[in-house]
Amino acid sequence: MEVQEPQKSRVVVIDSPQSWEFYVAQATNQNCPVIVHFTASWCMPSVAMNPFFEEMSSGYQDALFLTVDVDEVKDVATKLEIKAMPTFVLLKDGTVVDKIIGANPEEIKKRIDGFVQSIRVSVA
């Protein structure tokens, strides 16, 4: 019987303002869209969105998926004016293009789809 390797997560956990700057700068240089899940360990709707976010990340190989715990990386959350969890932020060239507040998988998927498609079109 073959043992299934657990799939490596495509979601990068941001643990400091430095790692945030590094990944966003790298994505900007590569013209890569960034999708960020701002979460908090005490926020149940946020925690419930983790598997969904993980699933989304595997569907968009050409986008960078980041997760930021607002309590651990306050500076980034403050800079992007994150007031509620979960909040999903779509970045292009390091700039916020869209912000989705709340745990609404349908809406999040629709907005990420549109966002990634628009970038593919502008690059092509």
XYZ file of N, CA and C in Angstrom:
372
model
N 0.830 -1.173 0.000
C 0.000 0.000 0.000
C 0.889 1.257 0.000
N 0.551 2.180 -0.888
C 1.364 3.382 -1.013
C 0.927 4.419 0.016
N 1.896 4.972 0.708
C 1.584 6.010 1.695
C 1.583 7.361 0.983
N 0.499 8.085 1.140
C 0.372 9.400 0.509
C 1.180 10.419 1.308
N 2.108 11.073 0.628
C 2.883 12.140 1.291
C 1.930 13.297 1.551
N 2.001 13.908 2.731
C 1.156 15.083 2.928
C 1.636 16.168 1.969
N 0.674 16.805 1.296
C 1.058 17.810 0.310
C 1.645 19.029 1.017
N 2.743 19.507 0.470
C 3.386 20.671 1.058
C 2.489 21.878 0.796
N 2.311 22.669 1.807
C 1.455 23.835 1.686
C 2.063 24.848 0.726
N 1.220 25.453 -0.092
C 1.680 26.538 -0.969
C 1.467 27.887 -0.287
N 0.879 27.870 0.900
C 0.625 29.113 1.620
C 1.829 29.425 2.509
N 2.396 30.603 2.314
C 3.559 31.019 3.098
C 3.075 31.757 4.347
N 3.564 31.310 5.497
C 3.202 31.971 6.752
C 4.171 33.120 6.994
N 3.625 34.319 7.106
C 4.443 35.504 7.376
C 4.583 35.641 8.886
N 5.843 35.716 9.362
C 6.045 35.764 10.809
C 6.729 37.047 11.275
N 7.001 37.959 10.327
C 7.653 39.224 10.709
C 7.444 40.253 9.601
N 7.575 41.538 9.930
C 7.492 42.563 8.878
C 8.557 42.335 7.794
N 9.718 41.791 8.196
C 10.792 41.536 7.235
C 10.382 40.462 6.222
N 9.763 39.382 6.714
C 9.366 38.334 5.766
C 8.259 38.863 4.850
N 7.380 39.724 5.379
C 6.340 40.362 4.554
C 6.992 41.148 3.421
N 7.944 42.028 3.767
C 8.628 42.859 2.757
C 9.327 41.979 1.719
N 9.996 40.927 2.196
C 10.736 40.038 1.305
C 9.811 39.401 0.263
N 8.723 38.776 0.726
C 7.837 38.068 -0.200
C 7.091 39.009 -1.135
N 6.649 40.149 -0.620
C 5.920 41.101 -1.464
C 6.869 41.680 -2.521
N 8.103 41.985 -2.129
C 9.088 42.516 -3.085
C 9.406 41.481 -4.160
N 9.568 40.231 -3.734
C 9.870 39.153 -4.672
C 8.721 38.984 -5.690
N 7.494 38.996 -5.188
C 6.320 38.840 -6.057
C 6.212 40.022 -7.023
N 6.488 41.221 -6.533
C 6.429 42.421 -7.370
C 7.446 42.313 -8.509
N 8.659 41.885 -8.181
C 9.711 41.725 -9.200
C 9.319 40.713 -10.270
N 8.542 39.713 -9.879
C 8.153 38.652 -10.816
C 6.765 38.894 -11.406
N 6.202 40.072 -11.154
C 4.864 40.417 -11.644
C 3.841 39.352 -11.239
N 3.976 38.909 -10.016
C 3.155 37.818 -9.501
C 2.084 38.382 -8.564
N 0.817 38.024 -8.777
C -0.229 38.501 -7.862
C -0.061 37.883 -6.476
N -0.426 38.656 -5.452
C -0.306 38.185 -4.070
C -1.689 38.179 -3.442
N -2.043 37.077 -2.820
C -3.319 36.950 -2.122
C -2.994 36.674 -0.659
N -3.498 37.535 0.222
C -3.141 37.452 1.637
C -4.376 37.184 2.489
N -4.250 36.244 3.402
C -5.307 35.939 4.377
C -4.836 36.486 5.718
N -5.506 37.546 6.184
C -5.217 38.071 7.523
C -6.112 37.328 8.490
N -5.496 36.706 9.482
C -6.210 35.803 10.364
C -5.811 36.058 11.818
N -6.500 35.382 12.717
C -6.135 35.408 14.133
C -6.516 34.049 14.711
N -5.657 33.515 15.558
C -5.896 32.165 16.084
C -7.179 32.078 16.911
N -7.611 33.199 17.502
C -8.807 33.208 18.341
C -10.096 33.442 17.540
N -9.954 33.725 16.243
C -11.125 34.043 15.413
C -11.579 32.791 14.662
N -12.671 32.191 15.104
C -13.132 30.932 14.513
C -13.441 31.034 13.011
N -14.137 32.080 12.539
C -14.374 32.164 11.082
C -13.057 32.206 10.302
N -12.064 32.866 10.864
C -10.750 32.946 10.225
C -10.098 31.570 10.143
N -10.097 30.878 11.261
C -9.503 29.540 11.331
C -10.241 28.598 10.380
N -11.553 28.753 10.304
C -12.370 27.903 9.424
C -12.032 28.137 7.951
N -11.487 29.309 7.617
C -11.140 29.620 6.228
C -9.795 29.032 5.806
N -8.997 28.540 6.751
C -7.669 28.021 6.410
C -7.692 26.908 5.358
N -8.528 25.866 5.513
C -8.540 24.813 4.489
C -8.980 25.352 3.123
N -9.937 26.263 3.121
C -10.398 26.875 1.867
C -9.245 27.636 1.200
N -8.518 28.416 1.989
C -7.412 29.216 1.467
C -6.319 28.302 0.911
N -6.071 27.215 1.628
C -5.084 26.213 1.202
C -5.498 25.641 -0.161
N -6.771 25.308 -0.276
C -7.311 24.750 -1.519
C -7.190 25.770 -2.660
N -7.501 27.019 -2.373
C -7.386 28.068 -3.393
C -5.946 28.173 -3.888
N -4.996 28.080 -2.968
C -3.586 28.250 -3.340
C -3.138 27.187 -4.344
N -3.685 25.987 -4.246
C -3.258 24.949 -5.184
C -3.892 25.139 -6.559
N -4.928 25.955 -6.634
C -5.582 26.206 -7.923
C -4.942 27.331 -8.719
N -4.089 28.110 -8.074
C -3.457 29.245 -8.753
C -1.954 29.155 -8.573
N -1.324 28.380 -9.442
C 0.115 28.141 -9.312
C 0.927 29.413 -9.546
N 0.366 30.371 -10.279
C 1.132 31.573 -10.625
C 0.851 32.747 -9.682
N 0.228 32.471 -8.541
C -0.016 33.524 -7.547
C 0.677 33.123 -6.243
N 1.015 34.132 -5.452
C 1.642 33.887 -4.155
C 0.581 34.034 -3.071
N 0.435 33.018 -2.246
C -0.539 33.035 -1.156
C 0.193 33.181 0.171
N -0.189 34.207 0.921
C 0.430 34.471 2.219
C -0.634 34.449 3.297
N -0.248 34.058 4.490
C -1.150 34.161 5.629
C -0.438 34.948 6.721
N -1.179 35.889 7.318
C -0.610 36.770 8.340
C -1.495 36.717 9.577
N -0.908 36.329 10.712
C -1.638 36.376 11.978
C -1.516 37.804 12.496
N -2.650 38.486 12.615
C -2.636 39.914 12.987
C -2.026 40.163 14.362
N -2.072 39.176 15.243
C -1.493 39.352 16.572
C 0.027 39.169 16.556
N 0.508 38.365 15.615
C 1.943 38.107 15.547
C 2.681 39.135 14.695
N 2.017 39.666 13.690
C 2.655 40.641 12.791
C 1.770 41.887 12.725
N 1.671 42.548 13.880
C 0.787 43.726 14.010
C 1.121 44.840 13.029
N 2.415 45.062 12.793
C 2.843 46.166 11.923
C 2.213 46.068 10.536
N 2.225 44.866 9.971
C 1.685 44.677 8.621
C 0.167 44.881 8.636
N -0.496 44.311 9.638
C -1.952 44.455 9.744
C -2.341 45.925 9.893
N -1.584 46.649 10.692
C -1.857 48.075 10.910
C -1.628 48.867 9.621
N -0.519 48.584 8.952
C -0.171 49.302 7.720
C -1.260 49.129 6.658
N -1.849 47.928 6.593
C -2.882 47.667 5.584
C -4.298 47.911 6.130
N -4.363 48.507 7.320
C -5.640 48.866 7.936
C -6.609 47.683 8.044
N -6.090 46.566 8.564
C -6.916 45.382 8.773
C -7.643 45.561 10.099
N -8.971 45.596 10.026
C -9.776 45.857 11.227
C -10.608 44.643 11.658
N -10.809 43.692 10.754
C -11.651 42.529 11.061
C -11.022 41.276 10.471
N -11.317 40.146 11.086
C -10.820 38.875 10.576
C -12.002 37.982 10.226
N -11.884 37.164 9.190
C -10.762 37.184 8.256
C -10.898 38.337 7.252
N -9.758 38.825 6.804
C -9.725 39.781 5.699
C -8.775 39.214 4.657
N -9.202 39.261 3.415
C -8.380 38.790 2.308
C -7.996 40.007 1.483
N -6.690 40.147 1.229
C -6.201 41.302 0.490
C -5.520 40.806 -0.782
N -5.843 41.467 -1.902
C -5.234 41.134 -3.187
C -4.258 42.255 -3.534
N -3.010 41.877 -3.764
C -1.956 42.859 -4.051
C -1.402 42.679 -5.451
N -1.168 43.805 -6.113
C -0.497 43.811 -7.415
C 0.591 44.846 -7.303
N 1.830 44.469 -7.583
C 2.984 45.370 -7.456
C 3.066 45.997 -6.068
N 2.728 45.230 -5.041
C 2.824 45.706 -3.670
C 1.702 46.649 -3.252
N 0.739 46.873 -4.146
C -0.362 47.792 -3.864
C -1.661 47.016 -3.687
N -2.470 47.426 -2.715
C -3.752 46.766 -2.485
C -4.698 47.078 -3.646
N -5.206 46.014 -4.280
C -6.128 46.162 -5.398
C -7.549 45.879 -4.925
N -7.668 44.974 -3.953
C -8.984 44.587 -3.462
C -8.847 44.084 -2.034
N -9.929 44.252 -1.269
C -9.945 43.789 0.120
C -11.313 43.155 0.353
N -11.325 41.908 0.802
C -12.578 41.194 1.066
C -12.618 40.884 2.554
N -13.638 41.408 3.228
C -13.746 41.213 4.671
C -14.829 40.178 4.948
N -14.477 39.172 5.753
C -15.446 38.157 6.131
C -15.187 36.809 5.487
N -15.823 35.794 6.049
C -15.635 34.419 5.588
C -16.726 34.061 4.577
N -16.515 34.485 3.333
C -17.491 34.223 2.277
C -16.768 33.554 1.105
N -16.628 32.214 1.166
C -15.837 31.501 0.152
C -16.240 31.811 -1.291
N -17.546 31.884 -1.577
C -17.984 32.139 -2.961
C -17.441 33.480 -3.455
N -17.648 34.519 -2.640
C -17.228 35.871 -3.017
C -15.705 35.940 -3.148
N -14.996 35.323 -2.220
C -13.534 35.345 -2.238
C -13.030 34.662 -3.508
N -13.580 33.506 -3.818
C -13.163 32.768 -5.019
C -13.423 33.607 -6.266
N -14.596 34.221 -6.330
C -14.964 35.036 -7.495
C -13.980 36.200 -7.664
N -13.671 36.878 -6.572
C -12.786 38.052 -6.635
C -11.353 37.623 -6.973
N -10.885 36.496 -6.397
C -9.531 36.021 -6.703
C -9.459 35.622 -8.175
N -10.490 34.917 -8.660
C -10.560 34.530 -10.074
C -10.399 35.742 -10.979
N -11.230 36.743 -10.741
C -11.201 37.956 -11.562
C -9.852 38.646 -11.497
N -9.295 38.715 -10.296
C -8.004 39.374 -10.067
C -6.885 38.663 -10.832
N -6.793 37.339 -10.664
C -5.719 36.578 -11.319
C -5.889 36.635 -12.841
N -7.138 36.531 -13.328
C -7.400 36.614 -14.768
C -6.952 37.962 -15.325
N -7.259 39.049 -14.608
C -6.908 40.385 -15.099
C -5.382 40.544 -15.212
N -4.659 39.908 -14.286
C -3.198 40.005 -14.342
C -2.653 39.162 -15.481
N -3.238 37.977 -15.680
C -2.799 37.130 -16.800
C -2.992 37.870 -18.117
N -4.104 38.575 -18.245
C -4.413 39.309 -19.476
C -3.414 40.451 -19.672
N -3.114 41.182 -18.581
C -2.206 42.325 -18.715
C -0.775 41.894 -19.004
N -0.424 40.671 -18.625
C 0.938 40.162 -18.863
C 1.055 39.594 -20.269
N -0.015 38.973 -20.734
C 0.002 38.287 -22.038
C 0.191 39.250 -23.198
